[in-house]
Coordinates of C-alpha atoms and ligand atoms in Angstrom, one line a residue:
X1 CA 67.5 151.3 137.9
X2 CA 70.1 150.6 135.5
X3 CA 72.8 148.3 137.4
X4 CA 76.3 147.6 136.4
X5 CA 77.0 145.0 134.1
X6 CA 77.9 141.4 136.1
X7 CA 81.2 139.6 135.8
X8 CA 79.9 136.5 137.2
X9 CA 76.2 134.9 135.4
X10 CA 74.9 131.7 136.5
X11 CA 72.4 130.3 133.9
X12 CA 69.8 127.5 134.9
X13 CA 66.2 126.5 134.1
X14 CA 65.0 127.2 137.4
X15 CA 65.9 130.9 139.0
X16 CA 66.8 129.8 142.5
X17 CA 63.7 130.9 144.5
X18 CA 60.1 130.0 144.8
X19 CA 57.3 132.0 145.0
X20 CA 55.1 131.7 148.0
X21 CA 52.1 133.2 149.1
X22 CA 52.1 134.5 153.1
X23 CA 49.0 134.2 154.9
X24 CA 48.1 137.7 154.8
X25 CA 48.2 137.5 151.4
X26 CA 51.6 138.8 150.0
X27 CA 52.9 137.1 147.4
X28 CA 57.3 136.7 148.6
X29 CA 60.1 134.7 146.7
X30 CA 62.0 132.2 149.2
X31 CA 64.9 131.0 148.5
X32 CA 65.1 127.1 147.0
X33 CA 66.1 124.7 149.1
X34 CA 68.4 123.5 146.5
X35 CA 72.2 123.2 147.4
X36 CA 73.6 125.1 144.2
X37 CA 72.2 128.5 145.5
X38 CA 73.8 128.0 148.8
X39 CA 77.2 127.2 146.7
X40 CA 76.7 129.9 144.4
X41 CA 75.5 132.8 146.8
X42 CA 79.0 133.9 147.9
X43 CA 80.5 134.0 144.8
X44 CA 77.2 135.9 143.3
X45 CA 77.9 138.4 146.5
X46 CA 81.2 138.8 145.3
X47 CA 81.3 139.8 142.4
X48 CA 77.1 141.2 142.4
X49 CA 76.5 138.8 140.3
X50 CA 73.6 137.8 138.4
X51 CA 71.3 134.4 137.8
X52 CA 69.1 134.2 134.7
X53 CA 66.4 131.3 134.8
X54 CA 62.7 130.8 134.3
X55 CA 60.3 131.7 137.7
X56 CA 58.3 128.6 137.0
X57 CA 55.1 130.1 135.4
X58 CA 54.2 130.3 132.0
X59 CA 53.1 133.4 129.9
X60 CA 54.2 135.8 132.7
X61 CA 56.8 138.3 132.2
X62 CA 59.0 139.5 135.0
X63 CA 61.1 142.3 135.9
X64 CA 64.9 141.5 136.8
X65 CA 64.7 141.9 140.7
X66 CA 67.3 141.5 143.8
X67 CA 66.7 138.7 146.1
X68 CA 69.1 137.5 149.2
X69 CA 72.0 139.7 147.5
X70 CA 71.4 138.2 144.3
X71 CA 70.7 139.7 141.1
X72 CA 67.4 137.7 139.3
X73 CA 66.8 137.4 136.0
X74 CA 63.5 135.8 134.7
X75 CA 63.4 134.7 131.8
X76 CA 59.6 134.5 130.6
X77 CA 58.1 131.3 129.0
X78 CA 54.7 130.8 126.8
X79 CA 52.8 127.8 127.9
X80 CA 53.6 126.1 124.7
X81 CA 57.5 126.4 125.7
X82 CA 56.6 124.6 129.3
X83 CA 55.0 121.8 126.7
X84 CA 57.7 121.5 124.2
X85 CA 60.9 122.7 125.6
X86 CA 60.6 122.2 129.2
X87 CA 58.2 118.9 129.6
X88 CA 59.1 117.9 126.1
X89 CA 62.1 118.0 124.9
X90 CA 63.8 118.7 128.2
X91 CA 61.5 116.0 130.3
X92 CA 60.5 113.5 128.0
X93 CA 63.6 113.3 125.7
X94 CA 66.5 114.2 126.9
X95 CA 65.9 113.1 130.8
X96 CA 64.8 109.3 129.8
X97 CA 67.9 109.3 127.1
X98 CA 70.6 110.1 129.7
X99 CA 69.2 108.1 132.0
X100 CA 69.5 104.9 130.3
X101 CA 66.5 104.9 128.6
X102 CA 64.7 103.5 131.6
X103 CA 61.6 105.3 130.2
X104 CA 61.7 105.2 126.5
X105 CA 63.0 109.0 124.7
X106 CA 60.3 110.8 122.6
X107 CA 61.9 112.5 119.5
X108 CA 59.4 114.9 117.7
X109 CA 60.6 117.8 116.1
X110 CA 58.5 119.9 117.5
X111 CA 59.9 119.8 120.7
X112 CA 63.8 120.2 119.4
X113 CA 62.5 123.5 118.1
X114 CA 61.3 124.9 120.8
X115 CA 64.4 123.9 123.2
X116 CA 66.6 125.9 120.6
X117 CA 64.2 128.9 120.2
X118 CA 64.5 129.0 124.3
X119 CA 67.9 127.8 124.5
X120 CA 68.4 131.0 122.1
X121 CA 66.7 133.4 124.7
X122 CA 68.6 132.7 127.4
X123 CA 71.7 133.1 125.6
X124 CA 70.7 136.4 123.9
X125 CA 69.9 137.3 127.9
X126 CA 73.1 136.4 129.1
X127 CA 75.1 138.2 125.9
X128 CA 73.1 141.1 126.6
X129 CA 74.1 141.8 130.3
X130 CA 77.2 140.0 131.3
X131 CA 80.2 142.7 131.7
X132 CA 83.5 142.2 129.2
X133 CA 85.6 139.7 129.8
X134 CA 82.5 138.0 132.8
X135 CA 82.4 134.0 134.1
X136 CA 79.4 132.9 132.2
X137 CA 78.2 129.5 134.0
X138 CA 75.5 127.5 132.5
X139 CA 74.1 124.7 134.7
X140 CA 72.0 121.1 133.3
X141 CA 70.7 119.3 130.1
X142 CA 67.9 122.4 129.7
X143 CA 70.4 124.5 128.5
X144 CA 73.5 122.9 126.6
X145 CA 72.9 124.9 123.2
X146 CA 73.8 127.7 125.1
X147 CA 77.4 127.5 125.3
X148 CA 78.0 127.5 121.5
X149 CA 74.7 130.5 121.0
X150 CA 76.8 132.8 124.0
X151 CA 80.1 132.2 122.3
X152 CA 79.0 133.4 118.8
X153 CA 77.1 136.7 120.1
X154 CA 80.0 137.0 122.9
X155 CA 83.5 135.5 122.2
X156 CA 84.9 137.7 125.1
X157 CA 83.6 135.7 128.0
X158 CA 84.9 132.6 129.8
X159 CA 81.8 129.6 129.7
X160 CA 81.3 126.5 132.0
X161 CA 78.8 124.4 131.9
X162 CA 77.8 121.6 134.4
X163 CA 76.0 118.4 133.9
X164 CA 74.0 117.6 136.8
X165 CA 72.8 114.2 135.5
X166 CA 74.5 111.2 133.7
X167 CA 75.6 111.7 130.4
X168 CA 75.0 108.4 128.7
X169 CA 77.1 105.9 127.0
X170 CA 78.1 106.3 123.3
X171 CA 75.4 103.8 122.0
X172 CA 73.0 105.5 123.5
X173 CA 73.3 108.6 122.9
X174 CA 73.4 108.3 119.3
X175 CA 69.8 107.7 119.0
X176 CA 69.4 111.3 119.2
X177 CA 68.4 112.4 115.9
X178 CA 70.2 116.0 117.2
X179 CA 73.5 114.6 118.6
X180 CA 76.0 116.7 116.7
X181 CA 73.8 119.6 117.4
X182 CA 74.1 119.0 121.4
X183 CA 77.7 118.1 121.3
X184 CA 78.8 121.3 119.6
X185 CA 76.7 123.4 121.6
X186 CA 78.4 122.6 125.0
X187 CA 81.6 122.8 122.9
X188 CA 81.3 126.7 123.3
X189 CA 82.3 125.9 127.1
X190 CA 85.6 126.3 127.8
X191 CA 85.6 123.6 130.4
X192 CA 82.4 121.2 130.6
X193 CA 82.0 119.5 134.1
X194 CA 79.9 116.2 134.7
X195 CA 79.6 114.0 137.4
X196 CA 81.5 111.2 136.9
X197 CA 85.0 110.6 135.2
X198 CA 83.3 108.1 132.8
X199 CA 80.4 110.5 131.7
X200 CA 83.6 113.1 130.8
X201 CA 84.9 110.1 128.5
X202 CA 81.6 109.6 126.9
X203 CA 81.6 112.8 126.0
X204 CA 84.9 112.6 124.6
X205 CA 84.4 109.5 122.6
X206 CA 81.5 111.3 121.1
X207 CA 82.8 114.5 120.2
X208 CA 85.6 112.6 118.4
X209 CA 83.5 110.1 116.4
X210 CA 80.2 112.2 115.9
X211 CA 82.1 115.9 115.7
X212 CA 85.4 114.5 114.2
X213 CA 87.6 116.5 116.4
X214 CA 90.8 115.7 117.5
X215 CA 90.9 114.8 121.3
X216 CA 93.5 113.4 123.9
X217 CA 92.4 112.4 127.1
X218 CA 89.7 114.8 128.7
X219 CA 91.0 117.7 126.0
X220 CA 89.2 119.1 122.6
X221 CA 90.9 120.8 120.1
X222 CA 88.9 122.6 117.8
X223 CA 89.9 123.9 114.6
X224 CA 90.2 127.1 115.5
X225 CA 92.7 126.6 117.6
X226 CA 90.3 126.8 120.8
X227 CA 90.4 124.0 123.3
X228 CA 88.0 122.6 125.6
X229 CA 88.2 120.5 128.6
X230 CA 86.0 118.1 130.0
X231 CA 86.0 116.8 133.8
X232 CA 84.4 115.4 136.6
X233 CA 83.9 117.6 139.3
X234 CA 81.2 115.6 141.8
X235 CA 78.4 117.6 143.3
X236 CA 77.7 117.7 146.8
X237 CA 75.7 119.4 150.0
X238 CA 76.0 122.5 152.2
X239 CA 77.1 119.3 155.1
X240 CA 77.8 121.8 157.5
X241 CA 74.7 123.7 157.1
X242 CA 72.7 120.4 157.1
X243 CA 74.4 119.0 160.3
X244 CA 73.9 122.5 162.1
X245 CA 69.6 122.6 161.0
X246 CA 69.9 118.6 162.6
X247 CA 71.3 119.4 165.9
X248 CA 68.8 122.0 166.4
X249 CA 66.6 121.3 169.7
X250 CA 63.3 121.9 167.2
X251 CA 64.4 119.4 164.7
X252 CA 65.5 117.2 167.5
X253 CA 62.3 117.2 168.5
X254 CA 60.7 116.8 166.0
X255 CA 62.3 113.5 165.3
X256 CA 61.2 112.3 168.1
X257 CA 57.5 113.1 167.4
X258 CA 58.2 111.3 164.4
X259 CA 59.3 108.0 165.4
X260 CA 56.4 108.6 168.5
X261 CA 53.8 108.5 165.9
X262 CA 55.1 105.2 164.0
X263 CA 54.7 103.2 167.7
X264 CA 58.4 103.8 168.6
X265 CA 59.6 101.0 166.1
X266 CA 62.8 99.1 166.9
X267 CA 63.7 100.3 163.4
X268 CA 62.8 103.0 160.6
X269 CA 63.7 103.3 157.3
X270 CA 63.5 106.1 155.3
X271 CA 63.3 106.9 151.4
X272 CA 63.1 110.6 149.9
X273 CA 62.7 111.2 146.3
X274 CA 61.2 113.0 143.4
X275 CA 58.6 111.4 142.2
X276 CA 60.6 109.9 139.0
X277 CA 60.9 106.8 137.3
X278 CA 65.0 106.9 137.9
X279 CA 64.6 106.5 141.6
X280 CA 63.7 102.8 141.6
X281 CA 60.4 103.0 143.8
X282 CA 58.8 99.8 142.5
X283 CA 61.8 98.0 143.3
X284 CA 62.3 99.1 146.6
X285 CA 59.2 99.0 148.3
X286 CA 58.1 95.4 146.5
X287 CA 61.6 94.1 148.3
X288 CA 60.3 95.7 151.9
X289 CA 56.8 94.4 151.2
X290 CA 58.6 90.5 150.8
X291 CA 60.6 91.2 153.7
X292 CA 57.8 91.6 156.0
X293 CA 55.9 89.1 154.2
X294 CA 58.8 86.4 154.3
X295 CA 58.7 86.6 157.7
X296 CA 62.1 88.2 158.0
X297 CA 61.2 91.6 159.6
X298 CA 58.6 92.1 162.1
X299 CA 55.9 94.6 161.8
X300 CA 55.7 95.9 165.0
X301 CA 59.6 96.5 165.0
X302 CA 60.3 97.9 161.9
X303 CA 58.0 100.9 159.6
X304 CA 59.2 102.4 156.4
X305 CA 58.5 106.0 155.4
X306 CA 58.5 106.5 151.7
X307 CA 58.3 110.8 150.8
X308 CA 57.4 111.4 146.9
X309 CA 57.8 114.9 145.8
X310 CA 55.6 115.7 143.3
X311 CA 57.7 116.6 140.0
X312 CA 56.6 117.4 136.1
X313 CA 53.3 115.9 137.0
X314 CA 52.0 116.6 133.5
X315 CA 54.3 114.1 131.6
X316 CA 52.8 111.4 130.9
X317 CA 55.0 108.7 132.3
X318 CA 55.2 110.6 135.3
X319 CA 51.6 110.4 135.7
X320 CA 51.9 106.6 134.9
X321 CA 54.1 106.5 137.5
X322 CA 52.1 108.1 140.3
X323 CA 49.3 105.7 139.8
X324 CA 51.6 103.0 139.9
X325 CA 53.5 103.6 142.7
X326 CA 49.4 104.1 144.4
X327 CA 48.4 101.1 143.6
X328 CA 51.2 99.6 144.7
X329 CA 51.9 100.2 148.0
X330 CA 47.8 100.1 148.6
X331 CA 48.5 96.4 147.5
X332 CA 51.4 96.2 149.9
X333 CA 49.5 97.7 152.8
X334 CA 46.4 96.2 152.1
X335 CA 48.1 92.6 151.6
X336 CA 50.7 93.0 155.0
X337 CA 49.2 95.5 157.2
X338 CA 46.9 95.2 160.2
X339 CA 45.1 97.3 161.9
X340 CA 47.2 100.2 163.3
X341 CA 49.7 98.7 161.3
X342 CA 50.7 100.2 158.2
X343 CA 53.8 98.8 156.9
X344 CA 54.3 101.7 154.5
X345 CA 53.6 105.4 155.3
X346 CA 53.7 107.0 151.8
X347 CA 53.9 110.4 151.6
X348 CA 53.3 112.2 148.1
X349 CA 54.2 116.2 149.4
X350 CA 57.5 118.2 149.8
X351 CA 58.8 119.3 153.1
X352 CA 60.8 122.5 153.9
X353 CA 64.3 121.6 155.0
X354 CA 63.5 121.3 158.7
X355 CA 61.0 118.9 158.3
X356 CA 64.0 116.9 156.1
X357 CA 66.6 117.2 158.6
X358 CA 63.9 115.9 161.1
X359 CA 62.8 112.7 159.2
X360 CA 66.9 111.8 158.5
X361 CA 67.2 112.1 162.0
X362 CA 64.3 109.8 162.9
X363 CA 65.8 107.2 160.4
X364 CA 68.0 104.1 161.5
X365 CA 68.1 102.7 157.6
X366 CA 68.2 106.0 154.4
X367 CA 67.1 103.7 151.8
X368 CA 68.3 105.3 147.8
X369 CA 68.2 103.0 145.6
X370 CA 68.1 104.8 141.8
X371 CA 68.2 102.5 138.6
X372 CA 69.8 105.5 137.3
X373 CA 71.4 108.5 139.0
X374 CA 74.0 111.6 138.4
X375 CA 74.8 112.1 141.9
X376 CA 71.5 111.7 144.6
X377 CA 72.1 114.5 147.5
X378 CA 69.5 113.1 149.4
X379 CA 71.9 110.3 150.6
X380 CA 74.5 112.9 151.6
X381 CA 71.8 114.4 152.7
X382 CA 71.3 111.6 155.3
X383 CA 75.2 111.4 156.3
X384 CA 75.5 115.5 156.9
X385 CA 72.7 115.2 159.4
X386 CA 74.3 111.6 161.2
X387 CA 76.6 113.0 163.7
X388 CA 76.4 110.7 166.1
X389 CA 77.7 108.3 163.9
X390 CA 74.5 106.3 163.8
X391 CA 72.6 105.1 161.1
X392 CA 73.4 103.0 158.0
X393 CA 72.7 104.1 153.7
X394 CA 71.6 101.4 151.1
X395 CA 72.2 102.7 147.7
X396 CA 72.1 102.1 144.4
X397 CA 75.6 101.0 142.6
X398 CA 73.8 103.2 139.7
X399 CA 73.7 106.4 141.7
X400 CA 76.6 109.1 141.1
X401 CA 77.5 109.0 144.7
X402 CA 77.9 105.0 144.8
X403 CA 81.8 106.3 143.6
X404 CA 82.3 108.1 146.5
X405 CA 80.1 106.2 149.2
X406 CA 82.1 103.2 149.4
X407 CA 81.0 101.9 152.5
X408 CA 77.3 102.5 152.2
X409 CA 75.4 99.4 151.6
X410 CA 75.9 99.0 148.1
X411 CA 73.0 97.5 146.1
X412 CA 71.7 96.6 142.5
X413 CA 68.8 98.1 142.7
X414 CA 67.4 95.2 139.8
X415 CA 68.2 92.4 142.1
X416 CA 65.3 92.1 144.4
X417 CA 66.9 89.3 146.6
X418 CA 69.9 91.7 146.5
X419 CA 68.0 94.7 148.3
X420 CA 66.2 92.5 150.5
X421 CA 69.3 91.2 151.6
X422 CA 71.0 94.3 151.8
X423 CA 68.3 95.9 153.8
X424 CA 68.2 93.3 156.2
X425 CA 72.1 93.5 156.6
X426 CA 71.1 97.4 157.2
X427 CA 68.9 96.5 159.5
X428 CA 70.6 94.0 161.3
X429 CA 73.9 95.6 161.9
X430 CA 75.2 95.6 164.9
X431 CA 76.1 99.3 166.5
X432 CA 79.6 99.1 166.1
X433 CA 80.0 97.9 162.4
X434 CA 77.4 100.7 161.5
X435 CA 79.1 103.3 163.2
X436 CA 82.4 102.1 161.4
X437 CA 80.8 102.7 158.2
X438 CA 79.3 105.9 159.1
X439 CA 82.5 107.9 160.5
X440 CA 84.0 106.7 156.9
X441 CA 81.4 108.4 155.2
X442 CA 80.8 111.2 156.9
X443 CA 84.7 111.8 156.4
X444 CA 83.7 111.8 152.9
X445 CA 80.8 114.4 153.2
X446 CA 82.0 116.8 155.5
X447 CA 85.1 117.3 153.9
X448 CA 83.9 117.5 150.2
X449 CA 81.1 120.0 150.6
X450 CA 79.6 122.3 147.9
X451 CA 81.6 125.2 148.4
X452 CA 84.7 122.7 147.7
X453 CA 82.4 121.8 144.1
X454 CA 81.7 125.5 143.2
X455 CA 85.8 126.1 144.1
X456 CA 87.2 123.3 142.2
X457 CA 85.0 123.9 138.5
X458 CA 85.6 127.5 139.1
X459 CA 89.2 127.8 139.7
X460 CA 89.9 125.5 136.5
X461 CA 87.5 127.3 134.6
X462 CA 89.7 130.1 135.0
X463 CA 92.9 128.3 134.5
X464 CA 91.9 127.1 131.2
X465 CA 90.9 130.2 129.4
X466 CA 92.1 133.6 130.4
X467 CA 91.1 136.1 127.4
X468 CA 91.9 139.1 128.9
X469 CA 94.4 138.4 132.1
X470 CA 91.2 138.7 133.9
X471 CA 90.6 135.9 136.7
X472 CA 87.5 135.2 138.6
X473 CA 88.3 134.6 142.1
X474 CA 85.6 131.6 142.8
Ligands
G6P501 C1 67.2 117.4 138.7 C2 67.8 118.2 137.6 C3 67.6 119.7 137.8 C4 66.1 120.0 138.1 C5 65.6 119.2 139.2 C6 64.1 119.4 139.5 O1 67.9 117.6 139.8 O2 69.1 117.9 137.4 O3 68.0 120.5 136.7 O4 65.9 121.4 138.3 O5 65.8 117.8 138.9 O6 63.3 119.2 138.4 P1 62.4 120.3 137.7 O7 62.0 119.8 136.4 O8 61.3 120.5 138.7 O9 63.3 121.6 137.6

């Protein structure tokens, strides 16, 4: 059935729902997990409006279909797009480049034209059913040709993109053999969001050397008389929705079961990650693994629960990775551990949100430590679901939320002797100085949830550009 056109279009790689099969065999899509879907979902209500992304399988073409209030829009994708612009260009060039070339960037050709052929389809997608005058909002480093491809084929809408991981420093960046090309396509935006107020001024810097446009402070001015803005607008959680799933008697329980089936330690910590070279594995569990073998922490007292998600397990130096990190922490166990005695429980699955709120729960010491982050929810995350004021964070100086989470235990996630010491100062703490630190950052959390996020970019969004005295109430 023909719908009305939407005022309000998200556009993101992923749609926000996974498919999953129900034991009687009917094949259901469940909403992600993922905190920009919860953000998002009102405002979609709203205004009925509509999410374009790819479902997540390749060479299958999908009817637009409602879901949870939402409009969906698949957008399909032939294998050799998954290869090229989503594990290539997406995966293996852009995500090492941003994030300080920790793994080293692949540039092939190839690849770049493939992410503008799909970068192209998702804007011809959007042009085609957004409504005159409609809040286009395009979301990550998948998509940032779009905002120039959309502005060409529809000069009548308002655009915002968001960059949900770093955006690297000047000298970086200009390895890209297609940096003018990226820089003018998120200059279609009319306000471009990132993380951090230094990532804006990168961007900035950029556009002014590489583009040649005039700029002052976190303003563009294009030739055409057209401006663009470029901010930081932090990412966060739903914290109230994550605090409410942790006081649950189930998830309660369950933490308890947890911590029952380590031997009741004196102390567990707890990391959470994608499986992903950024998240500084290596570092952190070689610095537990000296801990215990120093002599410092006991093995009866104290266990450490490492969760990998699996993620883009067909690029190659995430397959590196995962035989790394399994060798590894066999060599830790196997070199440490006794009998009933694992130092290490390592975990390479992904649990539904319950299972989440039940391991943050069962953790004295969260333990992100990132060589490279945008934000890392996973440590706010850990706070939303600390109510009782218990617990203590180490994380990484070079995670996103390091500028907000001042009184985490704040590491360098290179030093070795650093994170031991830090994670002993974790685990060490006395009650009252952890507690200290926690009310502060929970302050922090509770009162600068998602909704706040979606709110802030969209309201400005509006204020910048408003063709057609139209506003978007966010
Ligand atoms: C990061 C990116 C997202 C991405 C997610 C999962 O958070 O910023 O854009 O969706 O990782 O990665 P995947 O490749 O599975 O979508």
């Amino acid at each position: 059935m023909p719908r009305e056109q939407p005022d309000f279009v998200v556009i993101a790689n992923r749609l926000p729902v996974d498919r999953v099969t129900s034991p009687d065999g009917e094949v259901l899509w469940r909403t992600s997990p993922g905190g920009l879907v919860t953000a998002l979902e009102p405002v979609m209500r709203r205004h009925d409006g509509a999410w374009i992304g790819w479902h997540g399988a390749a060479d299958e073409k999908l009817r637009p279909f409602d879901h949870a209030g939402m409009h969906l829009v698949p957008i399909p994708l032939t294998e050799d797009d998954v290869q090229e612009y989503y594990e290539g260009f997406s995966n293996a060039t852009l995500w090492p480049l941003y994030h300080d070339v920790i793994a080293a960037p692949e540039y092939h050709r190839e690849w770049w034209d493939a992410y503008v052929r799909v970068n192209r389809r998702f804007a011809k997608k959007a042009a085609q059913i957004a409504a005159e005058g409609a809040t286009v909002w395009v979301q990550d480093y998948q998509l940032q040709l779009v905002p120039q491809m959309l502005r060409a084929l529809r000069p009548d809408l308002r655009i915002g993109f968001f960059l949900h991981i770093p955006f690297p420093p000047t000298e970086l960046y200009q390895q890209l053999p297609w940096r003018r090309e990226i820089l003018e396509g998120l200059l279609g935006a009319d306000l471009v969001g990132f993380q951090a107020p230094g990532a804006a001024q990168n961007f900035i810097r950029l556009v002014r050397q590489r583009v040649g446009h005039k700029t002052h402070r976190d303003t563009v001015y294009l030739p055409d008389g057209r401006t663009v803005l470029a901010k930081a607008y932090p990412i966060s959680i739903d914290a109230e929705g994550f605090e409410t799933l942790s006081r649950t008697p189930e998830v309660q329980a369950r933490a308890a079961e947890i911590r029952e089936s380590l031997g009741n330690p004196e102390t567990v910590l707890l990391g959470i990650d994608r499986l992903d070279y950024t998240k500084g594995l290596p570092q952190r569990l070689r610095a537990f693994g000296e801990l215990v073998a120093d002599g410092l922490v006991q093995l009866d007292d104290v266990k450490f629960i490492q969760i990998a998600t699996p993620s883009r397990e067909r690029v190659n130096s995430y397959k590196l990775l995962r035989d790394n990190i399994n060798q590894l922490v066999g060599r830790i166990n196997g070199d440490i551990g006794r009998i009933g005695q694992q130092p290490i429980q390592y975990l390479h699955a992904s649990y539904p949100r319950e299972e989440m709120a039940a391991m943050y729960r069962a953790a004295d010491v969260m333990v992100v430590t990132p060589l490279r982050d945008g934000m890392n929810l996973v440590a706010k995350e850990y706070i939303a679901t600390r109510w009782d004021n218990r617990g203590a964070l180490v994380l990484s100086e070079f995670a996103g939320a390091a500028a907000e989470l001042k009184q985490a235990y704040l590491v360098n996630p290179h030093d070795i002797n650093g994170l031991k010491q830090k994670m002993l100062e974790a685990i060490n703490a006395s009650g009252r100085e952890t507690s200290r630190r926690m009310k502060a950052l929970r302050k922090q959390v509770m009162e600068n949830d998602i909704d706040r996020w979606a709110n802030d970019f969209l309201t400005e969004l509006n204020a910048q550009r408003d063709p057609h005295g139209k506003t978007t109430r966010p």
